[in-house]
CSV table of C-alpha atoms and ligand atoms in Angstrom, one decimal:
chain,number,residue,atom,x,y,z
A,259,MET,CA,69.2,139.2,78.7
A,260,PRO,CA,71.6,139.8,81.5
A,261,GLU,CA,75.0,138.2,81.7
A,262,PHE,CA,76.5,136.7,84.7
A,263,TYR,CA,80.1,136.3,85.5
A,264,TYR,CA,81.0,133.3,87.7
A,265,GLN,CA,83.9,131.8,89.4
A,266,ILE,CA,84.3,128.4,90.8
A,267,LYS,CA,86.7,128.5,93.6
A,268,GLY,CA,88.4,125.5,95.0
A,269,ARG,CA,89.3,125.0,98.7
A,270,ARG,CA,92.8,126.1,99.5
A,271,PRO,CA,95.1,123.3,100.2
A,272,PRO,CA,96.3,123.6,104.0
A,273,GLU,CA,99.9,123.7,102.7
A,274,TYR,CA,99.3,126.9,100.6
A,275,GLU,CA,99.6,130.3,102.5
A,276,GLY,CA,96.5,132.6,102.5
A,277,ASP,CA,93.9,134.2,104.6
A,278,SER,CA,90.9,132.9,102.6
A,279,PRO,CA,89.8,129.3,102.9
A,280,TRP,CA,89.5,129.5,99.1
A,281,ALA,CA,92.4,129.2,96.6
A,282,TRP,CA,93.3,131.8,94.1
A,283,PRO,CA,93.1,131.9,91.1
A,284,PRO,CA,89.6,130.2,90.8
A,285,VAL,CA,89.4,126.7,89.3
A,286,PHE,CA,87.2,128.2,86.5
A,287,SER,CA,85.8,131.4,85.5
A,288,GLY,CA,83.0,131.8,82.9
A,289,LEU,CA,80.1,133.8,81.6
A,290,VAL,CA,76.4,132.7,81.3
A,291,THR,CA,73.4,134.5,79.9
A,292,ALA,CA,70.2,134.0,81.9
A,293,PRO,CA,67.0,135.9,82.8
A,294,ASP,CA,68.1,136.3,86.5
A,295,ARG,CA,70.7,135.2,89.0
A,296,LYS,CA,68.8,132.1,90.1
A,297,ALA,CA,68.4,130.9,86.5
A,298,ALA,CA,72.3,131.6,86.0
A,299,LYS,CA,73.0,129.4,89.0
A,300,ALA,CA,70.7,126.6,87.7
A,301,GLN,CA,72.6,126.6,84.4
A,302,ILE,CA,75.9,126.4,86.1
A,303,ASP,CA,74.9,123.6,88.4
A,304,GLU,CA,73.4,121.9,85.4
A,305,GLU,CA,76.6,122.2,83.3
A,306,TYR,CA,78.7,120.7,86.1
A,307,GLY,CA,76.1,118.2,87.3
A,308,ARG,CA,76.4,119.3,91.0
A,309,THR,CA,75.0,121.9,93.3
A,310,PHE,CA,77.5,124.5,94.2
A,311,PRO,CA,77.2,126.4,97.5
A,312,GLN,CA,77.4,130.2,97.3
A,313,ARG,CA,78.5,130.5,100.8
A,314,VAL,CA,80.1,128.1,103.2
A,315,LEU,CA,80.3,128.6,106.9
A,316,ALA,CA,83.7,128.0,108.6
A,317,LYS,CA,82.3,124.9,110.4
A,318,ASP,CA,81.1,123.4,107.2
A,319,LEU,CA,84.4,123.8,105.1
A,320,GLU,CA,85.3,120.2,105.4
A,321,GLN,CA,82.2,119.2,103.5
A,322,HIS,CA,82.7,121.6,100.5
A,323,ALA,CA,85.5,121.4,98.0
A,324,TYR,CA,84.1,124.2,95.9
A,325,LEU,CA,82.4,127.7,96.2
A,326,LEU,CA,80.5,129.5,93.5
A,327,ARG,CA,80.6,133.2,93.1
A,328,ILE,CA,78.1,134.8,90.6
A,329,GLU,CA,77.8,138.5,89.8
A,330,GLU,CA,75.6,140.1,87.1
A,331,VAL,CA,77.8,142.0,84.7
A,332,ASP,CA,76.7,145.4,83.7
A,333,PRO,CA,77.1,145.6,79.8
A,334,SER,CA,79.4,148.6,80.3
A,335,ASN,CA,81.8,146.5,82.5
A,336,ASP,CA,84.5,146.2,80.0
A,337,TYR,CA,87.0,145.1,82.6
A,338,ILE,CA,85.1,141.8,82.8
A,339,LEU,CA,83.6,141.5,79.4
A,340,ARG,CA,86.8,142.0,77.5
A,341,ARG,CA,88.2,138.8,78.9
A,342,PHE,CA,85.6,137.0,76.9
A,343,ARG,CA,86.2,138.8,73.6
A,344,GLU,CA,88.8,137.5,71.0
A,345,SER,CA,91.8,139.7,70.9
A,346,SER,CA,94.8,139.5,68.6
A,347,CYS,CA,98.4,138.8,69.7
A,348,ARG,CA,100.4,142.0,69.0
A,349,GLU,CA,103.3,139.9,67.9
A,350,CYS,CA,102.0,136.9,65.9
A,351,GLY,CA,98.4,138.0,65.2
A,352,SER,CA,96.8,134.8,66.5
A,353,THR,CA,93.6,135.2,68.4
A,354,PHE,CA,93.0,134.3,71.9
A,355,ARG,CA,90.6,135.1,74.8
A,356,LEU,CA,92.1,136.3,78.0
A,357,ILE,CA,89.7,134.1,80.0
A,358,ASP,CA,91.0,131.0,78.4
A,359,LYS,CA,94.4,131.9,79.6
A,360,TYR,CA,93.1,132.6,83.1
A,361,ASN,CA,91.4,129.0,83.0
A,362,ASP,CA,94.5,127.4,81.8
A,363,PHE,CA,96.9,126.5,84.7
A,364,HIS,CA,99.7,125.9,82.1
A,365,ALA,CA,99.4,129.2,80.4
A,366,ASP,CA,102.9,130.8,80.6
A,367,TYR,CA,101.6,134.4,79.9
A,368,ARG,CA,98.4,135.9,81.1
A,369,GLY,CA,98.7,139.5,79.9
A,370,ALA,CA,96.4,141.1,77.4
A,371,ASP,CA,98.7,142.1,74.7
A,372,TYR,CA,100.4,138.8,73.7
A,373,CYS,CA,99.3,135.1,73.1
A,374,SER,CA,102.3,133.6,75.1
A,375,TYR,CA,105.4,134.3,77.0
A,376,ARG,CA,107.5,133.8,73.9
A,377,CYS,CA,105.5,136.4,71.9
A,378,SER,CA,105.7,138.9,74.8
A,379,VAL,CA,109.4,138.7,74.9
A,380,ASP,CA,109.8,138.8,71.1
A,381,GLY,CA,107.2,141.7,70.9
A,382,LYS,CA,108.9,143.8,73.7
A,383,ALA,CA,112.2,143.3,72.0
A,384,ARG,CA,110.9,144.3,68.6
A,385,GLU,CA,109.1,147.4,70.1
A,386,VAL,CA,112.5,148.6,71.7
A,387,GLN,CA,114.1,148.0,68.4
A,388,GLU,CA,111.4,149.9,66.5
A,389,PHE,CA,111.4,152.7,68.9
A,390,ARG,CA,115.2,153.0,68.4
A,391,LEU,CA,114.9,152.9,64.6
A,392,THR,CA,112.1,155.4,64.7
A,393,ASN,CA,114.1,157.7,67.0
A,394,GLU,CA,117.0,157.5,64.5
A,395,GLY,CA,114.7,158.3,61.6
A,396,LYS,CA,115.2,154.8,60.0
A,397,LEU,CA,111.6,153.8,60.4
A,398,PRO,CA,109.6,156.7,59.5
A,399,PRO,CA,105.8,156.8,59.8
A,400,VAL,CA,103.9,156.1,56.7
A,401,ILE,CA,100.5,156.6,55.1
A,402,TYR,CA,99.5,153.3,53.5
A,403,GLN,CA,96.8,152.2,51.1
A,404,ILE,CA,95.2,148.9,51.0
A,405,ARG,CA,93.3,148.6,47.7
A,406,GLN,CA,90.8,146.1,46.4
A,407,LYS,CA,91.5,145.4,42.9
A,408,SER,CA,88.1,144.2,41.8
A,409,SER,CA,86.2,147.2,43.3
A,410,GLY,CA,88.8,149.8,43.3
A,411,MET,CA,88.0,150.7,46.8
A,412,ALA,CA,90.8,151.6,49.2
A,413,TYR,CA,91.5,151.9,52.8
A,414,VAL,CA,94.0,154.5,53.9
A,415,GLY,CA,95.8,154.2,57.2
A,416,GLN,CA,98.9,155.5,59.1
A,417,THR,CA,101.3,153.5,61.0
A,418,THR,CA,104.6,153.7,62.7
A,419,GLN,CA,105.0,150.0,62.8
A,420,PRO,CA,106.5,148.1,59.9
A,421,PHE,CA,103.7,148.4,57.4
A,422,THR,CA,103.5,144.8,56.5
A,423,LEU,CA,102.6,144.1,60.2
A,424,ARG,CA,99.5,146.3,59.8
A,425,TRP,CA,98.5,144.4,56.7
A,426,TRP,CA,98.9,141.1,58.7
A,427,GLN,CA,96.9,142.6,61.6
A,428,HIS,CA,94.0,143.7,59.2
A,429,LEU,CA,94.0,140.2,57.7
A,430,THR,CA,94.0,138.3,61.0
A,431,VAL,CA,91.9,140.5,63.3
A,432,PRO,CA,88.3,139.9,62.8
A,433,THR,CA,86.0,142.8,63.4
A,434,GLY,CA,82.7,143.9,62.0
A,435,CYS,CA,83.9,146.9,60.2
A,436,LYS,CA,83.3,147.1,56.4
A,437,PHE,CA,86.9,146.9,55.5
A,438,HIS,CA,87.5,143.7,57.3
A,439,LYS,CA,84.2,142.3,56.2
A,440,ALA,CA,85.4,142.9,52.6
A,441,ILE,CA,88.8,141.3,53.3
A,442,HIS,CA,87.1,138.1,54.7
A,443,ALA,CA,84.7,137.9,51.9
A,444,SER,CA,87.4,137.9,49.2
A,445,HIS,CA,90.6,136.3,48.3
A,446,PRO,CA,94.0,137.8,49.3
A,447,THR,CA,95.0,138.0,45.6
A,448,ASP,CA,92.3,140.7,45.3
A,449,TRP,CA,94.2,143.1,47.4
A,450,GLU,CA,97.3,145.2,47.1
A,451,TYR,CA,99.2,147.1,49.7
A,452,SER,CA,101.2,150.2,49.0
A,453,ILE,CA,102.8,153.2,50.6
A,454,LEU,CA,101.3,156.5,49.6
A,455,GLU,CA,103.7,158.7,51.5
A,456,VAL,CA,106.7,158.4,53.8
A,457,ILE,CA,106.3,161.1,56.4
A,458,VAL,CA,109.0,163.5,57.0
A,459,ILE,CA,108.2,165.5,60.1
A,460,PRO,CA,109.1,169.2,59.6
A,461,ASP,CA,111.8,170.4,62.1
A,462,ASP,CA,109.5,173.1,63.5
A,463,CYS,CA,106.6,170.5,63.9
A,464,LYS,CA,105.2,170.7,67.6
A,465,ASP,CA,102.7,167.9,67.4
A,466,ARG,CA,104.0,164.9,65.5
A,467,ALA,CA,100.8,162.7,65.8
A,468,ALA,CA,98.7,165.6,64.6
A,469,TYR,CA,100.9,166.1,61.6
A,470,ILE,CA,100.7,162.4,60.7
A,471,THR,CA,97.0,162.5,61.1
A,472,GLN,CA,96.8,165.6,58.9
A,473,ARG,CA,98.7,163.7,56.1
A,474,GLU,CA,96.4,160.8,56.6
A,475,SER,CA,93.3,163.0,56.2
A,476,HIS,CA,94.8,164.6,53.1
A,477,TRP,CA,95.0,161.0,51.5
A,478,ILE,CA,91.6,160.0,52.7
A,479,ALA,CA,90.2,163.1,51.0
A,480,ALA,CA,92.2,162.7,47.8
A,481,LEU,CA,91.2,159.1,47.3
A,482,ASN,CA,87.5,159.8,48.8
A,483,SER,CA,88.0,156.6,50.8
A,484,ILE,CA,85.3,157.4,53.3
A,485,GLU,CA,82.5,157.6,50.7
A,486,GLN,CA,83.9,155.4,48.1
A,487,GLY,CA,86.3,153.2,50.1
A,488,PHE,CA,86.7,151.3,53.3
A,489,ASN,CA,87.6,154.1,55.8
A,490,THR,CA,85.1,155.0,58.5
A,491,ALA,CA,84.5,158.6,59.7
A,492,ARG,CA,86.5,159.7,62.7
A,493,PRO,CA,84.5,159.3,65.8
A,494,ALA,CA,83.2,162.7,67.1
A,495,GLY,CA,85.3,164.2,69.7
A,496,PHE,CA,88.3,162.1,68.8
A,497,ASN,CA,91.6,164.0,69.3
A,498,PRO,CA,94.4,162.2,67.5
A,499,SER,CA,96.9,164.6,68.9
A,500,THR,CA,96.7,163.2,72.3
A,501,ASN,CA,97.6,159.7,71.1
A,502,ASP,CA,100.8,158.2,71.9
A,503,LEU,CA,102.5,157.2,68.7
A,504,PHE,CA,104.0,154.2,70.4
A,505,SER,CA,100.9,153.1,72.1
A,506,ALA,CA,99.5,149.6,71.9
A,507,ALA,CA,97.8,148.3,68.7
A,508,PRO,CA,94.0,148.8,69.3
A,509,ALA,CA,92.0,146.0,70.6
A,510,ALA,CA,90.0,144.2,67.9
A,511,ASP,CA,86.8,145.9,68.8
A,512,GLU,CA,88.5,149.5,68.4
A,513,MET,CA,89.9,148.7,65.0
A,514,SER,CA,86.8,149.8,63.1
A,515,ALA,CA,87.1,153.3,64.4
A,516,GLN,CA,90.8,153.6,63.9
A,517,VAL,CA,91.0,156.4,61.4
A,518,GLY,CA,93.5,158.9,62.7
A,519,GLU,CA,94.9,156.4,65.2
A,520,PRO,CA,98.5,155.8,64.6
A,521,VAL,CA,99.3,152.3,65.5
B,486,LIG,ZN1,101.5,135.4,69.6
């Protein structure tokens, strides 16, 4: 069934500057699922117990405090739909939805990477620090293993972040991949986290990311962790060498396909 993105806009108070008679940001933004646009509108009117106009003529502005905008969202429109998915704060790991921040007038940070202004400040400071340590060779990339004791199955990953942070992210980011399902279906005492290799990049290495991925592939093969573990096969056409080593942690929905993706 199609999804409809809607915005309820409030009339702009005369003391606020602007060309539009409607204030920005909208009072509320949401998503409804309905067979068609008309049914979507009925659902929204029902929810708020009022009939919203979808257009208001200039001469009628006085009588209308709100305006409703509805648009059908194509399932491929990630720009809109990702606002409604849970994502994980890169600093503290807590989950949030962007749309809830947009709808909260008191939200102090509306960016996609962090839950709050405080986490954004802490996170950016930590990234600068890590970047510096990495450049000085004090925080080398590692290949890690997360092993389930009861089954003997392992997940192999690479990271340039402090490896305990990756463990925390795996624990707190809920995705549908088999590894995260297994984590959530068991007790933390069933898991152990270890470093398989601290990577020393050879001096003549031209592609650092590809080298790290090559070491990761070596361990995935050695532990057979795709067939008998929690790794998933690398997506076809994925070229890890184009990845920026210091790029953002993947969004929750990307994590299941993260073999070869240094984060
Ligand atoms: Zn946070």
